[in-house]
XYZ file of N, CA and C in Angstrom:
765
model
N 25.294 -1.399 -18.627
C 25.485 0.225 -18.782
C 25.846 0.681 -17.286
N 26.890 1.465 -17.307
C 27.313 2.037 -15.949
C 26.134 2.959 -15.435
N 26.000 3.068 -13.993
C 24.945 3.673 -13.392
C 25.549 4.888 -12.627
N 24.913 5.991 -12.583
C 25.339 7.035 -11.639
C 25.231 6.594 -10.265
N 26.270 6.984 -9.587
C 26.145 6.757 -8.022
C 25.492 7.936 -7.279
N 24.389 7.679 -6.509
C 23.543 8.613 -5.936
C 23.525 8.415 -4.327
N 23.627 9.606 -3.647
C 23.335 9.318 -2.064
C 22.078 10.104 -1.875
N 21.279 9.437 -1.365
C 19.860 10.105 -1.172
C 19.364 9.759 0.262
N 18.265 10.469 0.605
C 17.636 10.500 1.988
C 16.389 11.167 1.772
N 15.459 10.693 2.682
C 14.213 11.326 2.679
C 13.495 11.241 3.886
N 12.626 12.163 4.123
C 11.812 12.104 5.543
C 10.415 12.760 5.290
N 9.464 12.165 6.102
C 8.115 12.896 5.980
C 7.654 13.359 7.510
N 6.902 14.225 7.678
C 6.391 14.635 8.806
C 4.955 15.134 8.772
N 4.259 14.893 9.825
C 2.780 15.223 9.766
C 2.482 16.646 9.776
N 3.704 17.553 10.286
C 3.450 18.941 10.383
C 2.901 19.268 11.909
N 2.413 20.597 11.933
C 1.952 21.059 13.280
C 0.441 21.135 13.215
N -0.263 21.070 12.172
C -1.669 21.369 12.175
C -2.647 20.117 11.935
N -2.051 19.159 11.175
C -2.894 18.060 10.583
C -2.749 16.902 11.572
N -3.890 16.164 11.628
C -3.851 14.920 12.609
C -3.262 13.739 12.070
N -3.168 13.596 10.761
C -2.536 12.350 10.012
C -1.744 12.818 8.795
N -1.059 11.927 8.464
C -0.052 12.255 7.323
C -0.621 11.630 6.006
N -0.846 12.302 4.855
C -1.351 11.904 3.727
C -0.195 11.778 2.595
N 1.036 12.040 2.922
C 2.111 12.143 2.071
C 2.800 10.678 2.057
N 3.373 10.318 0.986
C 4.325 9.165 0.811
C 5.333 9.583 0.098
N 6.447 8.599 0.237
C 7.632 8.915 -0.611
C 8.309 7.694 -0.904
N 9.239 7.554 -1.962
C 10.054 6.436 -2.256
C 11.388 6.670 -2.601
N 12.290 5.976 -2.093
C 13.669 5.896 -2.416
C 14.054 4.604 -2.721
N 14.345 4.317 -4.050
C 14.722 2.932 -4.459
C 16.281 3.076 -5.030
N 17.090 2.705 -4.251
C 18.503 2.956 -4.612
C 19.036 2.073 -5.689
N 18.445 0.896 -5.872
C 18.691 0.015 -6.953
C 18.360 0.591 -8.288
N 17.211 1.261 -8.358
C 16.816 1.906 -9.698
C 17.166 3.326 -9.858
N 17.746 3.953 -8.708
C 17.841 5.459 -8.726
C 16.584 6.098 -8.851
N 15.512 5.670 -8.208
C 14.217 6.272 -8.459
C 13.724 6.782 -7.210
N 13.113 8.196 -7.217
C 12.678 8.734 -6.120
C 11.332 9.571 -6.342
N 10.382 9.403 -5.494
C 9.049 9.728 -5.660
C 8.515 10.558 -4.295
N 7.939 11.555 -4.622
C 7.106 12.196 -3.445
C 5.724 12.502 -3.863
N 4.851 11.939 -3.076
C 3.268 12.009 -3.490
C 2.537 12.635 -2.326
N 1.750 13.770 -2.541
C 1.019 14.542 -1.549
C -0.338 14.172 -1.775
N -0.925 13.279 -0.945
C -2.293 12.639 -1.117
C -3.397 13.795 -0.723
N -4.520 13.582 -1.372
C -5.622 14.555 -0.971
C -6.892 13.676 -0.943
N -7.935 14.053 -0.014
C -9.103 13.325 0.026
C -9.768 13.182 1.422
N -8.855 13.441 2.485
C -9.293 13.329 3.867
C -9.401 11.743 4.246
N -9.792 11.684 5.612
C -9.879 10.318 6.157
C -8.625 9.389 5.795
N -8.911 8.392 5.174
C -7.796 7.633 4.601
C -7.472 7.659 3.135
N -8.344 8.439 2.479
C -8.197 8.535 1.017
C -7.052 9.148 0.539
N -6.467 10.225 1.072
C -5.295 10.860 0.504
C -4.094 9.869 0.697
N -4.030 9.334 1.933
C -2.894 8.455 2.154
C -2.825 7.244 1.430
N -4.206 6.700 1.043
C -4.184 5.495 0.223
C -3.866 5.943 -1.338
N -4.247 7.288 -1.760
C -3.924 7.430 -3.096
C -2.472 7.768 -3.311
N -1.752 8.370 -2.379
C -0.294 8.554 -2.408
C 0.423 7.244 -2.311
N 0.015 6.409 -1.657
C 0.628 5.077 -1.594
C 0.429 4.248 -2.723
N -0.749 4.316 -3.523
C -0.977 3.733 -4.822
C 0.040 4.417 -5.732
N 0.213 5.683 -5.709
C 1.140 6.263 -6.614
C 2.501 5.816 -6.528
N 3.221 5.847 -5.331
C 4.543 5.487 -5.244
C 4.774 3.991 -5.573
N 3.627 3.175 -5.157
C 3.862 1.653 -5.435
C 3.831 1.347 -6.906
N 2.828 2.090 -7.695
C 2.621 1.985 -9.022
C 4.001 2.352 -9.883
N 4.448 3.557 -9.461
C 5.703 4.127 -10.167
C 6.772 3.099 -10.159
N 7.040 2.600 -8.864
C 7.974 1.504 -8.592
C 7.906 0.317 -9.268
N 6.676 -0.323 -9.357
C 6.289 -1.475 -10.202
C 6.676 -1.276 -11.641
N 6.197 -0.159 -12.243
C 6.371 -0.039 -13.723
C 7.859 0.134 -14.142
N 8.455 0.936 -13.418
C 9.816 1.413 -13.782
C 10.626 0.012 -13.467
N 10.520 -0.777 -12.577
C 11.255 -1.864 -12.212
C 10.981 -3.064 -13.090
N 9.565 -3.247 -13.649
C 9.189 -4.562 -14.141
C 8.603 -4.371 -15.682
N 8.264 -3.284 -15.998
C 7.447 -3.182 -17.213
C 8.406 -3.019 -18.392
N 8.170 -3.770 -19.518
C 8.582 -3.526 -20.826
C 7.491 -2.837 -21.570
N 7.681 -1.723 -21.980
C 6.520 -0.946 -22.715
C 5.887 -1.696 -23.918
N 6.893 -2.352 -24.694
C 6.385 -2.963 -25.994
C 5.538 -2.183 -26.799
N 4.388 -2.646 -27.245
C 3.476 -1.807 -27.972
C 2.634 -0.899 -27.117
N 2.634 -0.991 -25.846
C 1.740 -0.242 -25.002
C 1.742 1.179 -25.201
N 2.883 1.698 -25.226
C 3.367 3.178 -25.717
C 4.232 3.254 -26.741
N 3.990 4.248 -27.752
C 4.790 4.316 -28.932
C 6.073 5.140 -28.463
N 7.250 4.572 -28.955
C 8.428 5.166 -28.681
C 9.252 5.100 -29.834
N 10.245 6.065 -29.846
C 11.191 5.940 -31.006
C 12.116 4.645 -31.000
N 12.069 3.937 -32.106
C 12.859 2.738 -32.158
C 14.274 2.710 -31.658
N 14.722 2.095 -30.860
C 16.197 1.891 -30.388
C 16.522 3.387 -29.743
N 15.624 4.001 -29.215
C 16.009 5.319 -28.398
C 15.768 5.101 -26.974
N 17.015 4.866 -26.165
C 16.786 4.412 -24.785
C 16.289 5.717 -23.983
N 16.624 6.863 -24.438
C 16.030 8.134 -23.696
C 14.707 8.258 -23.807
N 14.190 8.019 -25.028
C 12.677 8.035 -25.290
C 12.028 6.905 -24.448
N 12.456 5.827 -24.344
C 12.002 4.759 -23.772
C 11.762 4.932 -22.298
N 12.955 5.372 -21.624
C 12.763 5.856 -20.191
C 11.836 6.861 -19.929
N 11.872 7.941 -20.687
C 10.972 8.952 -20.430
C 9.446 8.644 -20.479
N 9.217 7.737 -21.664
C 7.747 7.369 -21.736
C 7.351 6.359 -20.670
N 8.185 5.456 -20.235
C 7.952 4.473 -19.185
C 7.660 5.331 -18.014
N 8.270 6.400 -17.657
C 8.060 7.233 -16.313
C 6.867 7.917 -16.614
N 6.322 8.475 -17.777
C 5.228 9.181 -17.901
C 4.007 8.241 -17.900
N 4.194 6.868 -18.367
C 3.296 5.850 -18.183
C 2.960 5.482 -16.906
N 3.972 5.241 -16.087
C 3.818 5.115 -14.783
C 3.026 5.886 -13.878
N 3.210 7.307 -14.063
C 2.330 8.190 -13.353
C 0.904 8.132 -14.066
N 0.645 8.059 -15.253
C -0.561 7.803 -15.703
C -1.337 6.760 -15.204
N -0.622 5.529 -15.131
C -1.337 4.382 -14.712
C -1.629 4.538 -13.178
N -0.896 5.077 -12.358
C -1.100 5.348 -11.009
C -2.379 6.294 -10.806
N -2.532 7.201 -11.612
C -3.704 8.040 -11.559
C -4.998 7.244 -12.056
N -4.801 6.315 -13.054
C -5.979 5.444 -13.350
C -6.401 4.440 -12.214
N -5.271 3.924 -11.616
C -5.720 3.145 -10.442
C -6.350 3.693 -9.310
N -6.049 5.043 -9.180
C -6.499 5.838 -7.967
C -7.923 6.124 -8.400
N -8.204 6.540 -9.609
C -9.569 6.882 -10.028
C -10.485 5.608 -9.919
N -9.961 4.367 -10.457
C -10.769 3.172 -10.473
C -11.090 2.835 -9.062
N -10.061 2.990 -8.085
C -10.606 2.635 -6.636
C -11.496 3.499 -6.139
N -11.411 4.834 -6.451
C -12.338 5.876 -5.819
C -13.727 5.431 -6.351
N -13.859 5.118 -7.578
C -14.980 4.854 -8.268
C -15.780 3.680 -7.784
N -15.046 2.579 -7.231
C -15.725 1.352 -6.598
C -15.850 1.402 -5.206
N -15.174 2.380 -4.510
C -15.220 2.413 -3.091
C -15.706 3.670 -2.600
N -17.103 3.875 -2.174
C -17.658 5.283 -1.808
C -16.806 5.937 -0.786
N -15.977 5.177 0.083
C -15.225 5.762 1.148
C -13.979 6.617 0.790
N -13.590 6.166 -0.512
C -12.473 6.826 -1.194
C -12.869 7.855 -2.157
N -14.152 8.119 -2.279
C -14.640 9.042 -3.463
C -13.888 10.513 -3.346
N -13.393 10.908 -4.393
C -12.816 12.237 -4.485
C -11.242 12.215 -4.029
N -10.632 11.022 -3.619
C -9.222 10.864 -3.218
C -8.343 11.192 -4.724
N -7.243 11.709 -4.231
C -6.206 11.840 -5.473
C -4.895 12.249 -4.729
N -3.958 12.625 -5.702
C -2.624 12.940 -5.130
C -1.817 13.792 -6.133
N -1.026 14.562 -5.822
C 0.006 15.217 -6.591
C 1.172 14.282 -6.496
N 2.141 14.461 -7.528
C 3.284 13.521 -7.530
C 4.541 14.254 -8.241
N 5.543 13.938 -7.747
C 6.882 14.365 -8.524
C 7.800 13.121 -8.349
N 8.393 12.601 -9.537
C 9.244 11.586 -9.697
C 10.609 11.950 -10.347
N 11.654 11.394 -9.872
C 12.949 11.438 -10.373
C 13.534 10.227 -10.714
N 13.965 9.899 -11.873
C 14.585 8.647 -12.234
C 15.891 9.039 -12.941
N 17.018 8.494 -12.279
C 18.480 8.768 -12.715
C 18.870 7.489 -13.447
N 19.127 7.784 -14.763
C 19.309 6.504 -15.636
C 20.744 6.992 -16.601
N 21.841 6.198 -16.314
C 22.997 6.511 -16.877
C 23.287 8.012 -16.710
N 23.293 8.855 -17.724
C 23.864 10.344 -17.693
C 22.741 11.162 -17.556
N 21.444 10.860 -17.500
C 20.367 11.606 -17.470
C 19.549 11.656 -16.280
N 18.693 12.790 -15.962
C 17.763 12.741 -14.827
C 16.393 13.044 -15.569
N 15.442 12.036 -15.357
C 14.216 12.209 -15.980
C 13.274 12.630 -14.815
N 12.598 13.630 -15.018
C 11.700 14.321 -14.051
C 10.316 14.298 -14.629
N 9.310 13.725 -13.776
C 7.926 13.640 -14.019
C 7.072 14.235 -12.963
N 5.942 15.024 -13.307
C 5.149 15.581 -12.156
C 3.733 15.882 -12.725
N 2.862 15.824 -11.585
C 1.461 16.223 -11.720
C 1.146 17.007 -10.410
N 0.593 18.131 -10.673
C 0.184 18.897 -9.410
C 1.239 19.900 -8.920
N 1.378 20.227 -7.585
C 2.173 21.152 -7.075
C 3.275 20.644 -6.299
N 3.492 19.430 -6.164
C 4.681 18.761 -5.489
C 5.915 19.157 -6.611
N 7.076 19.607 -6.073
C 8.062 20.218 -6.818
C 9.372 19.390 -6.780
N 10.214 19.798 -7.623
C 11.654 19.211 -7.935
C 12.485 20.452 -8.096
N 13.436 20.663 -7.216
C 14.535 21.822 -7.362
C 15.809 21.178 -7.687
N 16.597 21.875 -8.567
C 17.921 21.351 -8.835
C 19.053 22.533 -8.177
N 19.841 22.031 -7.554
C 21.012 22.820 -7.012
C 22.261 22.411 -7.803
N 22.859 23.251 -8.763
C 23.894 23.013 -9.439
C 24.979 24.201 -9.374
N 26.028 23.631 -8.828
C 27.222 24.737 -8.735
C 26.567 25.746 -7.791
N 26.459 27.040 -8.219
C 25.989 28.160 -7.414
C 24.576 28.705 -7.706
N 23.782 27.727 -8.389
C 22.559 28.217 -8.686
C 21.572 27.209 -8.259
N 20.186 27.749 -7.983
C 19.020 26.747 -7.699
C 18.029 27.090 -8.554
N 17.211 26.066 -9.146
C 16.272 26.089 -10.062
C 15.114 25.384 -9.775
N 13.916 25.973 -9.735
C 12.644 25.049 -9.686
C 12.305 24.571 -11.089
N 12.555 23.218 -11.205
C 12.594 22.467 -12.460
C 11.050 22.416 -12.947
N 10.303 21.840 -12.021
C 8.950 21.809 -12.280
C 8.008 22.917 -12.167
N 6.901 22.987 -13.000
C 5.954 24.074 -13.023
C 4.798 23.744 -12.369
N 4.401 24.386 -11.329
C 3.106 23.978 -10.509
C 2.063 23.925 -11.443
N 1.121 23.002 -11.271
C -0.283 22.872 -12.127
C -1.216 23.442 -11.025
N -1.174 24.881 -10.774
C -2.011 25.507 -9.761
C -2.578 26.659 -10.398
N -3.672 27.112 -9.732
C -4.302 28.604 -10.097
C -3.377 29.726 -10.004
N -2.646 29.697 -8.852
C -1.755 30.891 -8.702
C -0.610 30.731 -9.618
N -0.110 29.597 -9.855
C 0.976 29.571 -10.965
C 0.518 30.047 -12.350
N -0.647 29.641 -12.678
C -1.121 30.186 -13.982
C -1.165 31.714 -13.974
N -1.686 32.312 -12.764
C -1.980 33.684 -12.659
C -0.548 34.619 -12.679
N 0.529 33.885 -12.069
C 1.825 34.480 -11.983
C 2.257 34.561 -13.501
N 2.206 33.255 -14.080
C 2.737 33.182 -15.505
C 2.003 34.207 -16.403
N 0.728 34.551 -16.175
C -0.102 35.413 -17.091
C 0.163 36.871 -16.784
N 0.936 37.057 -15.400
C 1.135 38.557 -15.063
C 0.139 39.099 -14.137
N -0.732 38.220 -13.789
C -1.940 38.805 -12.953
C -1.689 38.823 -11.442
N -0.681 38.078 -10.999
C -0.203 37.954 -9.743
C 1.315 38.005 -9.730
N 1.930 38.551 -8.654
C 3.274 38.546 -8.401
C 3.671 37.276 -7.519
N 4.818 36.821 -7.699
C 5.332 35.719 -6.779
C 4.805 35.974 -5.254
N 5.141 37.174 -4.730
C 4.864 37.439 -3.429
C 3.269 37.322 -3.186
N 2.563 37.818 -4.122
C 0.971 37.801 -3.825
C 0.728 36.281 -3.880
N 1.048 35.494 -4.783
C 0.610 34.151 -4.788
C 0.883 33.474 -3.543
N 1.863 33.797 -2.812
C 2.325 33.084 -1.615
C 1.201 32.956 -0.497
N 0.406 34.109 -0.540
C -0.613 34.392 0.476
C -2.020 34.309 -0.082
N -2.170 34.180 -1.357
C -3.437 34.193 -2.084
C -4.356 33.096 -1.589
N -5.513 33.440 -1.432
C -6.610 32.535 -0.747
C -6.726 31.305 -1.576
N -6.424 31.251 -2.795
C -6.663 30.187 -3.811
C -5.221 29.485 -4.067
N -4.302 29.749 -3.089
C -2.752 29.249 -3.468
C -2.915 27.532 -3.452
N -3.800 26.952 -2.744
C -3.708 25.560 -2.739
C -4.711 24.952 -3.735
N -5.245 25.604 -4.568
C -6.142 25.139 -5.695
C -5.213 24.633 -6.932
N -5.323 23.315 -7.272
C -4.721 22.807 -8.265
C -5.602 22.379 -9.432
N -5.175 22.433 -10.564
C -6.022 22.089 -11.801
C -5.635 20.740 -12.404
N -4.782 20.101 -11.903
C -4.241 18.798 -12.363
C -3.693 17.920 -11.158
N -4.302 16.604 -11.129
C -3.709 15.753 -10.105
C -4.012 14.407 -10.535
N -3.430 13.292 -9.933
C -3.560 12.007 -10.143
C -4.796 11.506 -9.351
N -5.999 10.926 -10.139
C -7.003 10.255 -9.682
C -8.250 11.104 -9.706
N -8.005 12.393 -10.162
C -9.279 13.306 -10.293
C -10.166 12.779 -11.473
N -9.433 12.384 -12.611
C -10.165 11.895 -13.715
C -9.324 10.587 -14.295
N -9.936 9.939 -15.066
C -9.293 8.561 -15.472
C -7.848 8.679 -16.113
N -7.775 9.618 -16.730
C -6.455 10.002 -17.380
C -5.995 11.401 -17.069
N -4.587 11.621 -17.142
C -4.134 12.948 -16.929
C -2.869 13.115 -17.692
N -2.642 14.417 -18.026
C -1.423 14.765 -18.725
C -0.291 14.853 -17.733
N 0.780 14.188 -18.012
C 2.042 14.177 -17.237
C 3.201 14.992 -17.721
N 3.839 15.912 -17.062
C 4.924 16.671 -17.645
C 6.133 15.944 -17.388
N 6.926 15.680 -18.403
C 8.331 14.982 -18.189
C 9.335 15.786 -18.811
N 10.560 15.994 -18.158
C 11.644 16.646 -18.603
C 12.892 15.670 -18.576
N 13.743 15.839 -19.352
C 15.070 15.190 -19.371
C 16.225 16.120 -19.187
N 17.071 16.007 -18.185
C 18.176 16.865 -17.859
C 19.518 16.079 -17.882
N 20.577 16.584 -18.631
C 21.856 15.982 -18.497
C 22.465 16.042 -17.115
N 22.858 14.921 -16.654
C 23.506 15.056 -15.148
C 24.776 15.640 -15.231
N 25.147 16.164 -14.081
C 26.481 16.617 -13.677
C 26.855 16.131 -12.337
N 28.066 15.838 -12.236
C 28.546 15.333 -10.840
C 28.480 16.441 -9.941
N 27.776 16.211 -8.762
C 27.634 17.245 -7.765
C 26.158 17.950 -7.917
N 25.385 17.438 -8.800
C 24.042 17.964 -8.874
C 23.242 17.364 -7.563
N 22.415 18.306 -7.031
C 21.688 18.002 -5.880
C 20.159 18.348 -6.226
N 19.352 17.190 -5.946
C 17.948 17.428 -6.330
C 17.114 17.403 -5.049
N 16.077 18.177 -5.062
C 15.055 18.144 -3.976
C 13.758 17.916 -4.580
N 13.162 16.825 -4.020
C 11.703 16.480 -4.395
C 10.882 16.825 -3.099
N 9.876 17.645 -3.157
C 9.025 18.148 -1.951
C 7.644 18.291 -2.053
N 6.931 18.012 -0.974
C 5.375 18.409 -1.102
C 5.285 19.930 -0.955
N 4.070 20.412 -1.092
C 3.943 21.832 -0.994
C 4.022 22.274 0.584
N 3.914 21.249 1.454
C 4.252 21.685 2.842
C 5.573 22.098 3.189
N 6.451 21.803 2.327
C 7.851 22.408 2.492
C 8.011 23.622 1.687
N 7.813 23.590 0.456
C 8.054 24.592 -0.543
C 7.158 25.980 -0.133
N 6.018 25.698 0.506
C 5.251 26.964 1.043
C 5.910 27.640 2.066
N 6.892 26.982 2.820
C 7.629 27.745 3.894
C 8.924 28.252 3.778
N 9.661 27.659 2.682
C 11.056 27.928 2.372
C 11.240 28.729 1.238
N 12.172 29.724 1.188
C 12.438 30.460 -0.028
C 13.511 29.539 -0.749
N 13.742 29.923 -2.086
C 14.748 29.291 -2.945
C 16.151 29.416 -2.362
N 16.506 30.575 -1.768
C 17.873 30.692 -1.273
C 18.087 29.791 -0.115
N 16.977 29.455 0.598
C 17.248 28.610 1.835
C 17.222 27.297 1.380
N 16.638 26.783 0.457
C 16.675 25.447 -0.220
C 18.043 25.356 -0.760
N 18.700 26.337 -1.344
C 20.068 26.342 -1.900
C 21.032 26.082 -0.794
N 20.796 26.863 0.241
C 21.789 26.831 1.242
C 21.708 25.503 1.970
N 20.745 24.837 2.268
C 20.562 23.427 2.925
C 21.161 22.420 2.119
N 20.810 22.429 0.725
C 21.362 21.348 -0.158
C 22.840 21.514 -0.442
N 23.399 22.751 -0.555
C 24.695 22.887 -0.719
C 25.671 22.594 0.462
N 24.993 22.928 1.514
C 26.040 22.823 2.689
C 25.816 21.667 3.700
N 24.856 20.602 3.441
C 24.540 19.708 4.237
C 24.406 18.379 3.478
N 24.676 17.230 3.979
C 24.503 15.924 3.480
C 22.871 15.737 3.298
N 22.452 14.854 2.449
C 21.160 14.684 2.263
C 20.294 14.503 3.298
N 20.639 13.500 4.361
C 19.990 13.380 5.484
C 19.815 14.564 6.388
N 20.881 15.254 6.660
C 20.883 16.607 7.350
C 20.029 17.452 6.816
N 20.218 17.801 5.587
C 19.484 18.775 4.712
C 17.950 18.405 4.926
N 17.624 17.183 4.676
C 16.092 16.838 4.919
C 15.647 17.281 6.296
N 16.402 17.010 7.292
C 15.844 17.007 8.610
C 15.879 18.582 9.001
N 16.803 19.339 8.561
C 16.751 20.800 8.874
C 15.674 21.454 8.138
N 15.416 21.137 6.917
C 14.527 21.830 6.205
C 12.957 21.461 6.716
N 12.822 20.247 7.229
C 11.407 19.957 7.793
C 11.410 20.677 9.117
N 12.299 20.770 9.912
C 12.443 21.466 11.108
C 11.985 22.917 10.961
N 12.527 23.485 9.882
C 12.323 24.923 9.606
C 10.892 25.108 9.136
N 10.330 24.200 8.286
C 9.005 24.400 7.876
C 8.020 24.206 9.032
N 8.400 23.356 10.052
C 7.489 23.276 11.242
C 7.524 24.579 12.066
N 8.784 25.064 12.207
C 9.054 26.350 13.054
C 8.105 27.402 12.526
N 7.984 27.424 11.156
C 7.138 28.534 10.455
C 5.642 28.145 10.357
N 5.216 27.167 10.993
C 3.813 27.045 11.136
C 3.395 25.522 10.808
N 3.999 24.838 9.783
C 3.916 23.497 9.514
C 2.336 23.327 9.338
N 1.828 24.073 8.456
C 0.289 23.872 8.407
C -0.180 22.690 7.489
N 0.798 22.058 6.777
C 0.561 20.902 6.092
C 1.452 19.603 6.321
N 1.264 18.586 5.800
C 2.114 17.588 5.951
C 3.466 17.853 5.259
N 4.621 17.549 5.510
C 5.887 17.989 4.926
C 6.718 16.615 4.528
N 6.982 16.679 3.277
C 7.826 15.517 2.786
C 8.998 15.986 1.875
N 10.168 15.550 1.983
C 11.282 15.792 1.245
C 12.056 14.462 0.811
N 12.705 14.589 -0.297
C 13.758 13.599 -0.634
C 14.765 14.376 -1.319
N 16.020 14.150 -0.962
C 17.187 14.859 -1.345
C 18.067 13.895 -1.902
N 18.567 14.033 -3.317
C 19.361 13.000 -3.876
C 20.641 13.840 -4.376
N 21.752 13.434 -4.081
C 23.047 13.920 -4.520
C 23.816 13.163 -5.553
N 23.999 13.631 -6.628
C 24.682 12.886 -7.726
C 26.425 12.830 -7.312
N 26.763 11.701 -6.847
C 28.163 11.655 -6.358
C 29.202 11.245 -7.609
N 28.628 10.592 -8.663
C 29.476 10.094 -9.692
C 28.609 9.930 -10.834
N 28.951 10.471 -12.079
C 28.314 10.352 -13.308
C 29.168 9.383 -14.229
N 28.529 8.296 -14.855
C 29.283 7.426 -15.825
C 29.644 8.258 -17.095
């Protein structure tokens, strides 16, 4: 089957306030697979959790045949890919949970994650937590993922405005992550690709400092590597109070 041609680049930065980087990211050009994971847990725990996540997702997408492990619609390739990506994130959460349970030094570690898998003419997006995926298409920008966070729930309920949420004292509180419990619900969406689509995967160290119109401007007007560097530089200029990780993927051709 023909594959979409994608130009991608990514970068991670410790930021201006943290002593070490707990984020990890993945760009696998052979699979058209992209992941950003924002680890939590302090010491080495967060970095270890995010590494387990990106390695597990890559392993499952590349090697695993679901078989009877996960029920899918017979002969439905879209359902198969969607459920494989969902299973990959769930399994990474289980592995993080089990490692934390057996190793006291890793107790409480976890990670948020957002994954993009481009397969034929579709983009499969899976996420847990508040790492985000944005889509720039023609003259619009859209936050595709919905944060699993306290303030996002409050905004959705009408109790907070978007502006209030940005500075709320509980803005970093999330209610869903990989590793906090043995199993977790994973949100998965399937989008039809268009030539020229630009995707941004990022940790909240970036999204907390840039407005959507700025994301649009950088992705629309710069190649992926340049856009990544410029957005990280801007987040650092504005305080860089967390680790900052971005992956930009430009869909150059669609089969």
